mmCIF file of N, CA, C and O in Angstrom:
data_model
loop_
_atom_site.group_PDB
_atom_site.id
_atom_site.type_symbol
_atom_site.label_atom_id
_atom_site.label_comp_id
_atom_site.label_asym_id
_atom_site.label_seq_id
_atom_site.Cartn_x
_atom_site.Cartn_y
_atom_site.Cartn_z
ATOM 1 N N MET A 1 0.925 -1.279 0.081
ATOM 2 C CA MET A 1 0.007 0.067 -0.001
ATOM 3 C C MET A 1 0.816 1.199 0.056
ATOM 4 O O MET A 1 1.826 1.377 0.799
ATOM 5 N N THR A 2 0.633 2.247 -0.959
ATOM 6 C CA THR A 2 1.455 3.261 -1.035
ATOM 7 C C THR A 2 0.866 4.365 -0.047
ATOM 8 O O THR A 2 -0.161 4.253 0.526
ATOM 9 N N ALA A 3 1.758 5.284 0.229
ATOM 10 C CA ALA A 3 1.400 6.490 1.103
ATOM 11 C C ALA A 3 0.135 7.263 0.765
ATOM 12 O O ALA A 3 -0.795 7.587 1.397
ATOM 13 N N ALA A 4 0.116 7.433 -0.666
ATOM 14 C CA ALA A 4 -1.156 8.178 -1.245
ATOM 15 C C ALA A 4 -2.350 7.363 -1.108
ATOM 16 O O ALA A 4 -3.406 7.859 -1.049
ATOM 17 N N HIS A 5 -2.280 6.065 -1.264
ATOM 18 C CA HIS A 5 -3.528 5.119 -1.134
ATOM 19 C C HIS A 5 -3.929 5.165 0.279
ATOM 20 O O HIS A 5 -5.159 5.145 0.543
ATOM 21 N N ALA A 6 -2.936 5.298 1.306
ATOM 22 C CA ALA A 6 -3.408 5.162 2.713
ATOM 23 C C ALA A 6 -4.113 6.391 3.086
ATOM 24 O O ALA A 6 -4.965 6.363 3.898
ATOM 25 N N THR A 7 -3.852 7.592 2.408
ATOM 26 C CA THR A 7 -4.613 8.670 2.819
ATOM 27 C C THR A 7 -5.843 9.071 1.990
ATOM 28 O O THR A 7 -6.341 10.211 2.068
ATOM 29 N N THR A 8 -5.998 8.272 0.860
ATOM 30 C CA THR A 8 -7.342 8.484 0.121
ATOM 31 C C THR A 8 -8.534 8.258 0.944
ATOM 32 O O THR A 8 -8.712 7.154 1.565
ATOM 33 N N PRO A 9 -9.349 9.330 0.904
ATOM 34 C CA PRO A 9 -10.559 9.205 1.663
ATOM 35 C C PRO A 9 -11.452 8.094 0.908
ATOM 36 O O PRO A 9 -11.484 8.048 -0.248
ATOM 37 N N THR A 10 -12.121 7.275 1.917
ATOM 38 C CA THR A 10 -12.937 6.182 1.330
ATOM 39 C C THR A 10 -14.225 6.324 2.143
ATOM 40 O O THR A 10 -14.471 6.772 3.129
ATOM 41 N N THR A 11 -15.264 5.572 1.390
ATOM 42 C CA THR A 11 -16.630 5.437 2.004
ATOM 43 C C THR A 11 -16.797 3.999 2.155
ATOM 44 O O THR A 11 -16.540 3.218 1.407
ATOM 45 N N ARG A 12 -17.235 3.705 3.459
ATOM 46 C CA ARG A 12 -17.562 2.379 3.751
ATOM 47 C C ARG A 12 -19.064 1.939 3.594
ATOM 48 O O ARG A 12 -19.880 2.798 4.183
ATOM 49 N N ILE A 13 -19.412 1.044 2.885
ATOM 50 C CA ILE A 13 -20.840 0.681 2.662
ATOM 51 C C ILE A 13 -21.000 -0.915 3.068
ATOM 52 O O ILE A 13 -20.296 -1.696 2.502
ATOM 53 N N ASP A 14 -21.935 -1.072 3.906
ATOM 54 C CA ASP A 14 -22.272 -2.513 4.260
ATOM 55 C C ASP A 14 -23.361 -3.010 3.280
ATOM 56 O O ASP A 14 -24.367 -2.595 3.223
ATOM 57 N N VAL A 15 -22.955 -3.996 2.583
ATOM 58 C CA VAL A 15 -23.826 -4.614 1.623
ATOM 59 C C VAL A 15 -24.250 -5.987 1.884
ATOM 60 O O VAL A 15 -23.302 -6.764 2.333
ATOM 61 N N PRO A 16 -25.531 -6.219 2.030
ATOM 62 C CA PRO A 16 -26.023 -7.746 2.341
ATOM 63 C C PRO A 16 -25.317 -8.664 1.512
ATOM 64 O O PRO A 16 -25.315 -8.485 0.170
ATOM 65 N N TRP A 17 -24.887 -9.743 1.950
ATOM 66 C CA TRP A 17 -24.329 -10.986 1.208
ATOM 67 C C TRP A 17 -22.803 -10.602 0.822
ATOM 68 O O TRP A 17 -22.036 -11.566 0.352
ATOM 69 N N LEU A 18 -22.521 -9.441 0.702
ATOM 70 C CA LEU A 18 -21.074 -9.257 0.248
ATOM 71 C C LEU A 18 -20.203 -8.701 1.248
ATOM 72 O O LEU A 18 -18.866 -8.744 1.089
ATOM 73 N N GLY A 19 -20.681 -8.137 2.339
ATOM 74 C CA GLY A 19 -19.853 -7.669 3.491
ATOM 75 C C GLY A 19 -19.764 -6.145 3.211
ATOM 76 O O GLY A 19 -20.509 -5.470 2.806
ATOM 77 N N ARG A 20 -18.616 -5.658 3.783
ATOM 78 C CA ARG A 20 -18.314 -4.209 3.758
ATOM 79 C C ARG A 20 -17.369 -3.888 2.589
ATOM 80 O O ARG A 20 -16.479 -4.430 2.340
ATOM 81 N N LEU A 21 -17.871 -2.883 1.914
ATOM 82 C CA LEU A 21 -17.189 -2.275 0.692
ATOM 83 C C LEU A 21 -16.359 -0.920 1.023
ATOM 84 O O LEU A 21 -17.103 -0.177 1.702
ATOM 85 N N GLU A 22 -15.288 -0.806 0.619
ATOM 86 C CA GLU A 22 -14.538 0.532 0.862
ATOM 87 C C GLU A 22 -14.306 1.039 -0.494
ATOM 88 O O GLU A 22 -13.524 0.551 -1.282
ATOM 89 N N LEU A 23 -15.118 2.096 -0.849
ATOM 90 C CA LEU A 23 -14.973 2.780 -2.004
ATOM 91 C C LEU A 23 -14.208 4.163 -2.054
ATOM 92 O O LEU A 23 -14.643 4.991 -1.231
ATOM 93 N N SER A 24 -13.424 4.460 -2.945
ATOM 94 C CA SER A 24 -12.842 5.821 -3.114
ATOM 95 C C SER A 24 -13.987 6.693 -3.790
ATOM 96 O O SER A 24 -14.966 6.117 -4.211
ATOM 97 N N ARG A 25 -13.665 7.995 -3.739
ATOM 98 C CA ARG A 25 -14.759 8.881 -4.261
ATOM 99 C C ARG A 25 -14.947 8.619 -5.752
ATOM 100 O O ARG A 25 -16.052 8.668 -6.293
ATOM 101 N N GLY A 26 -13.790 8.303 -6.488
ATOM 102 C CA GLY A 26 -14.076 7.819 -7.857
ATOM 103 C C GLY A 26 -14.849 6.632 -8.089
ATOM 104 O O GLY A 26 -15.718 6.527 -9.005
ATOM 105 N N GLN A 27 -14.603 5.671 -7.393
ATOM 106 C CA GLN A 27 -15.338 4.550 -7.377
ATOM 107 C C GLN A 27 -16.809 4.640 -7.137
ATOM 108 O O GLN A 27 -17.600 4.013 -7.730
ATOM 109 N N LEU A 28 -16.982 5.360 -5.938
ATOM 110 C CA LEU A 28 -18.444 5.539 -5.495
ATOM 111 C C LEU A 28 -19.167 6.450 -6.716
ATOM 112 O O LEU A 28 -20.350 6.127 -7.005
ATOM 113 N N ALA A 29 -18.535 7.316 -7.305
ATOM 114 C CA ALA A 29 -19.154 8.070 -8.263
ATOM 115 C C ALA A 29 -19.497 7.205 -9.600
ATOM 116 O O ALA A 29 -20.558 7.199 -10.038
ATOM 117 N N PHE A 30 -18.706 6.272 -9.813
ATOM 118 C CA PHE A 30 -18.818 5.220 -10.921
ATOM 119 C C PHE A 30 -20.072 4.476 -10.804
ATOM 120 O O PHE A 30 -20.919 4.276 -11.521
ATOM 121 N N VAL A 31 -19.843 3.734 -9.567
ATOM 122 C CA VAL A 31 -20.869 2.766 -9.266
ATOM 123 C C VAL A 31 -22.315 3.406 -9.012
ATOM 124 O O VAL A 31 -23.389 2.841 -9.577
ATOM 125 N N GLY A 32 -22.237 4.635 -8.460
ATOM 126 C CA GLY A 32 -23.444 5.258 -8.209
ATOM 127 C C GLY A 32 -24.072 5.734 -9.511
ATOM 128 O O GLY A 32 -25.322 5.719 -9.757
ATOM 129 N N GLY A 33 -23.291 6.104 -10.500
ATOM 130 C CA GLY A 33 -23.749 6.675 -11.706
ATOM 131 C C GLY A 33 -24.320 5.482 -12.594
ATOM 132 O O GLY A 33 -25.299 5.567 -13.038
ATOM 133 N N VAL A 34 -23.579 4.303 -12.480
ATOM 134 C CA VAL A 34 -24.155 3.191 -13.137
ATOM 135 C C VAL A 34 -25.457 2.706 -12.512
ATOM 136 O O VAL A 34 -26.470 2.419 -13.306
ATOM 137 N N ALA A 35 -25.568 2.740 -11.179
ATOM 138 C CA ALA A 35 -26.925 2.409 -10.533
ATOM 139 C C ALA A 35 -27.915 3.316 -10.941
ATOM 140 O O ALA A 35 -28.970 3.016 -11.168
ATOM 141 N N ALA A 36 -27.596 4.630 -11.012
ATOM 142 C CA ALA A 36 -28.686 5.645 -11.387
ATOM 143 C C ALA A 36 -29.164 5.463 -12.719
ATOM 144 O O ALA A 36 -30.390 5.565 -13.068
ATOM 145 N N LEU A 37 -28.194 5.031 -13.508
ATOM 146 C CA LEU A 37 -28.587 4.913 -15.213
ATOM 147 C C LEU A 37 -29.477 3.595 -15.216
ATOM 148 O O LEU A 37 -30.563 3.506 -15.963
ATOM 149 N N GLY A 38 -29.242 2.592 -14.334
ATOM 150 C CA GLY A 38 -30.106 1.371 -14.267
ATOM 151 C C GLY A 38 -31.520 1.723 -13.704
ATOM 152 O O GLY A 38 -32.445 1.238 -14.236
ATOM 153 N N VAL A 39 -31.595 2.442 -12.747
ATOM 154 C CA VAL A 39 -32.818 2.816 -11.925
ATOM 155 C C VAL A 39 -33.634 3.594 -12.835
ATOM 156 O O VAL A 39 -34.891 3.453 -12.962
ATOM 157 N N LEU A 40 -32.998 4.651 -13.642
ATOM 158 C CA LEU A 40 -33.795 5.473 -14.449
ATOM 159 C C LEU A 40 -34.216 4.858 -15.844
ATOM 160 O O LEU A 40 -34.970 5.344 -16.548
ATOM 161 N N GLY A 41 -33.674 3.613 -16.095
ATOM 162 C CA GLY A 41 -33.885 2.906 -17.265
ATOM 163 C C GLY A 41 -33.145 3.186 -18.400
ATOM 164 O O GLY A 41 -33.461 2.950 -19.647
ATOM 165 N N PHE A 42 -32.198 4.001 -18.305
ATOM 166 C CA PHE A 42 -31.234 4.292 -19.405
ATOM 167 C C PHE A 42 -30.580 3.093 -19.937
ATOM 168 O O PHE A 42 -30.131 2.878 -21.070
ATOM 169 N N ILE A 43 -30.098 2.225 -19.028
ATOM 170 C CA ILE A 43 -29.570 1.033 -19.307
ATOM 171 C C ILE A 43 -30.312 -0.237 -18.512
ATOM 172 O O ILE A 43 -30.948 0.107 -17.536
ATOM 173 N N ASP A 44 -30.361 -1.423 -19.079
ATOM 174 C CA ASP A 44 -30.997 -2.385 -18.347
ATOM 175 C C ASP A 44 -30.363 -2.866 -17.123
ATOM 176 O O ASP A 44 -29.073 -2.649 -16.990
ATOM 177 N N TRP A 45 -31.193 -3.264 -16.112
ATOM 178 C CA TRP A 45 -30.437 -3.360 -14.725
ATOM 179 C C TRP A 45 -29.485 -4.628 -14.744
ATOM 180 O O TRP A 45 -28.354 -4.444 -13.964
ATOM 181 N N PRO A 46 -29.480 -5.687 -15.561
ATOM 182 C CA PRO A 46 -28.470 -6.562 -15.689
ATOM 183 C C PRO A 46 -27.179 -6.053 -16.092
ATOM 184 O O PRO A 46 -25.964 -6.394 -15.640
ATOM 185 N N ILE A 47 -27.179 -5.168 -17.081
ATOM 186 C CA ILE A 47 -25.975 -4.395 -17.575
ATOM 187 C C ILE A 47 -25.370 -3.690 -16.505
ATOM 188 O O ILE A 47 -24.214 -3.671 -16.297
ATOM 189 N N ALA A 48 -26.179 -2.974 -15.844
ATOM 190 C CA ALA A 48 -25.711 -2.023 -14.656
ATOM 191 C C ALA A 48 -25.138 -2.779 -13.729
ATOM 192 O O ALA A 48 -23.997 -2.562 -13.276
ATOM 193 N N LEU A 49 -25.648 -4.035 -13.207
ATOM 194 C CA LEU A 49 -25.128 -5.052 -12.332
ATOM 195 C C LEU A 49 -23.773 -5.500 -12.813
ATOM 196 O O LEU A 49 -22.788 -5.260 -11.985
ATOM 197 N N VAL A 50 -23.617 -5.866 -13.939
ATOM 198 C CA VAL A 50 -22.415 -6.288 -14.519
ATOM 199 C C VAL A 50 -21.240 -5.383 -14.547
ATOM 200 O O VAL A 50 -20.226 -5.359 -14.159
ATOM 201 N N LEU A 51 -21.707 -4.112 -14.818
ATOM 202 C CA LEU A 51 -20.625 -3.007 -14.937
ATOM 203 C C LEU A 51 -20.197 -2.642 -13.628
ATOM 204 O O LEU A 51 -19.058 -2.394 -13.334
ATOM 205 N N GLY A 52 -21.096 -2.405 -12.672
ATOM 206 C CA GLY A 52 -20.736 -2.135 -11.288
ATOM 207 C C GLY A 52 -19.899 -3.228 -10.585
ATOM 208 O O GLY A 52 -18.861 -2.904 -10.080
ATOM 209 N N ALA A 53 -20.284 -4.355 -10.824
ATOM 210 C CA ALA A 53 -19.594 -5.484 -10.102
ATOM 211 C C ALA A 53 -18.245 -5.667 -10.793
ATOM 212 O O ALA A 53 -17.221 -5.897 -10.051
ATOM 213 N N GLY A 54 -18.092 -5.629 -12.099
ATOM 214 C CA GLY A 54 -16.882 -5.793 -12.872
ATOM 215 C C GLY A 54 -15.959 -4.634 -12.461
ATOM 216 O O GLY A 54 -14.657 -4.818 -12.316
ATOM 217 N N HIS A 55 -16.354 -3.371 -12.176
ATOM 218 C CA HIS A 55 -15.634 -2.372 -11.768
ATOM 219 C C HIS A 55 -14.999 -2.614 -10.483
ATOM 220 O O HIS A 55 -13.845 -2.319 -10.181
ATOM 221 N N LEU A 56 -15.797 -2.920 -9.640
ATOM 222 C CA LEU A 56 -15.374 -3.314 -8.256
ATOM 223 C C LEU A 56 -14.434 -4.302 -8.076
ATOM 224 O O LEU A 56 -13.424 -4.295 -7.370
ATOM 225 N N LEU A 57 -14.663 -5.446 -8.875
ATOM 226 C CA LEU A 57 -13.764 -6.557 -8.837
ATOM 227 C C LEU A 57 -12.383 -6.015 -9.473
ATOM 228 O O LEU A 57 -11.284 -6.657 -9.072
ATOM 229 N N ALA A 58 -12.372 -5.350 -10.577
ATOM 230 C CA ALA A 58 -11.133 -5.109 -11.232
ATOM 231 C C ALA A 58 -10.334 -4.023 -10.303
ATOM 232 O O ALA A 58 -9.164 -4.073 -10.270
ATOM 233 N N ALA A 59 -11.026 -3.176 -9.495
ATOM 234 C CA ALA A 59 -10.380 -2.208 -8.644
ATOM 235 C C ALA A 59 -9.777 -2.754 -7.449
ATOM 236 O O ALA A 59 -8.835 -2.227 -6.977
ATOM 237 N N ASP A 60 -10.285 -3.829 -6.996
ATOM 238 C CA ASP A 60 -9.795 -4.496 -5.712
ATOM 239 C C ASP A 60 -9.078 -5.969 -5.999
ATOM 240 O O ASP A 60 -9.726 -6.898 -5.789
ATOM 241 N N ARG A 61 -7.913 -5.816 -6.596
ATOM 242 C CA ARG A 61 -7.269 -7.256 -6.891
ATOM 243 C C ARG A 61 -6.773 -7.922 -5.630
ATOM 244 O O ARG A 61 -6.318 -8.968 -5.822
ATOM 245 N N SER A 62 -6.512 -7.212 -4.529
ATOM 246 C CA SER A 62 -5.829 -7.779 -3.312
ATOM 247 C C SER A 62 -6.966 -8.499 -2.541
ATOM 248 O O SER A 62 -6.538 -9.238 -1.621
ATOM 249 N N ASP A 63 -8.233 -8.475 -2.854
ATOM 250 C CA ASP A 63 -9.366 -9.275 -2.075
ATOM 251 C C ASP A 63 -9.173 -10.616 -2.237
ATOM 252 O O ASP A 63 -9.169 -11.135 -3.398
ATOM 253 N N PRO A 64 -9.141 -11.556 -1.224
ATOM 254 C CA PRO A 64 -8.935 -13.010 -1.347
ATOM 255 C C PRO A 64 -10.161 -13.561 -2.042
ATOM 256 O O PRO A 64 -9.985 -14.536 -2.845
ATOM 257 N N THR A 65 -11.392 -12.856 -1.906
ATOM 258 C CA THR A 65 -12.613 -13.405 -2.554
ATOM 259 C C THR A 65 -12.554 -13.218 -4.090
ATOM 260 O O THR A 65 -12.717 -14.065 -4.862
ATOM 261 N N VAL A 66 -11.856 -12.149 -4.424
ATOM 262 C CA VAL A 66 -11.721 -11.851 -5.810
ATOM 263 C C VAL A 66 -10.619 -12.855 -6.537
ATOM 264 O O VAL A 66 -10.678 -13.451 -7.638
ATOM 265 N N ARG A 67 -9.558 -12.964 -5.746
ATOM 266 C CA ARG A 67 -8.531 -13.936 -6.084
ATOM 267 C C ARG A 67 -9.034 -15.413 -6.203
ATOM 268 O O ARG A 67 -8.741 -16.011 -7.249
ATOM 269 N N GLY A 68 -9.932 -15.846 -5.304
ATOM 270 C CA GLY A 68 -10.427 -17.262 -5.369
ATOM 271 C C GLY A 68 -11.285 -17.305 -6.512
ATOM 272 O O GLY A 68 -11.374 -18.307 -7.192
ATOM 273 N N ALA A 69 -12.144 -16.226 -6.898
ATOM 274 C CA ALA A 69 -13.085 -16.254 -8.013
ATOM 275 C C ALA A 69 -12.277 -16.331 -9.371
ATOM 276 O O ALA A 69 -12.476 -17.132 -10.259
ATOM 277 N N GLY A 70 -11.050 -15.646 -9.395
ATOM 278 C CA GLY A 70 -10.317 -15.712 -10.553
ATOM 279 C C GLY A 70 -9.638 -17.053 -10.671
ATOM 280 O O GLY A 70 -9.571 -17.567 -11.935
ATOM 281 N N GLU A 71 -9.197 -17.635 -9.777
ATOM 282 C CA GLU A 71 -8.557 -18.972 -9.745
ATOM 283 C C GLU A 71 -9.544 -19.973 -10.180
ATOM 284 O O GLU A 71 -9.268 -20.874 -10.918
ATOM 285 N N ALA A 72 -10.912 -19.803 -9.676
ATOM 286 C CA ALA A 72 -11.999 -20.821 -10.114
ATOM 287 C C ALA A 72 -12.268 -20.651 -11.567
ATOM 288 O O ALA A 72 -12.478 -21.565 -12.279
ATOM 289 N N LEU A 73 -12.199 -19.373 -12.120
ATOM 290 C CA LEU A 73 -12.464 -19.120 -13.608
ATOM 291 C C LEU A 73 -11.245 -19.724 -14.326
ATOM 292 O O LEU A 73 -11.569 -20.138 -15.481
ATOM 293 N N GLU A 74 -9.979 -19.686 -13.804
ATOM 294 C CA GLU A 74 -8.933 -20.437 -14.493
ATOM 295 C C GLU A 74 -9.113 -21.739 -14.689
ATOM 296 O O GLU A 74 -8.669 -22.447 -15.834
ATOM 297 N N GLU A 75 -9.790 -22.473 -13.722
ATOM 298 C CA GLU A 75 -9.892 -23.916 -14.080
ATOM 299 C C GLU A 75 -11.081 -24.354 -14.717
ATOM 300 O O GLU A 75 -11.001 -25.452 -15.233
ATOM 301 N N VAL A 76 -11.870 -23.390 -15.177
ATOM 302 C CA VAL A 76 -13.075 -23.818 -16.132
ATOM 303 C C VAL A 76 -12.460 -24.051 -17.460
ATOM 304 O O VAL A 76 -11.761 -23.459 -18.065
#
């Protein structure tokens, strides 16, 4: 972890079935924007879900859950 990353302000969100997510302002804006587009009907909700989840998974490569999912996909 770099010193810049350690001082970056984050928002903690408790999500049922997923646990606690820590999002930077940029990540929160992206995920919130995609969620708003899905709710307003500009994009279909499955597309919004895939975009948001994919962004979060790509942003947090150190998470053991993400690493396990990647290893499971390699075996397929």
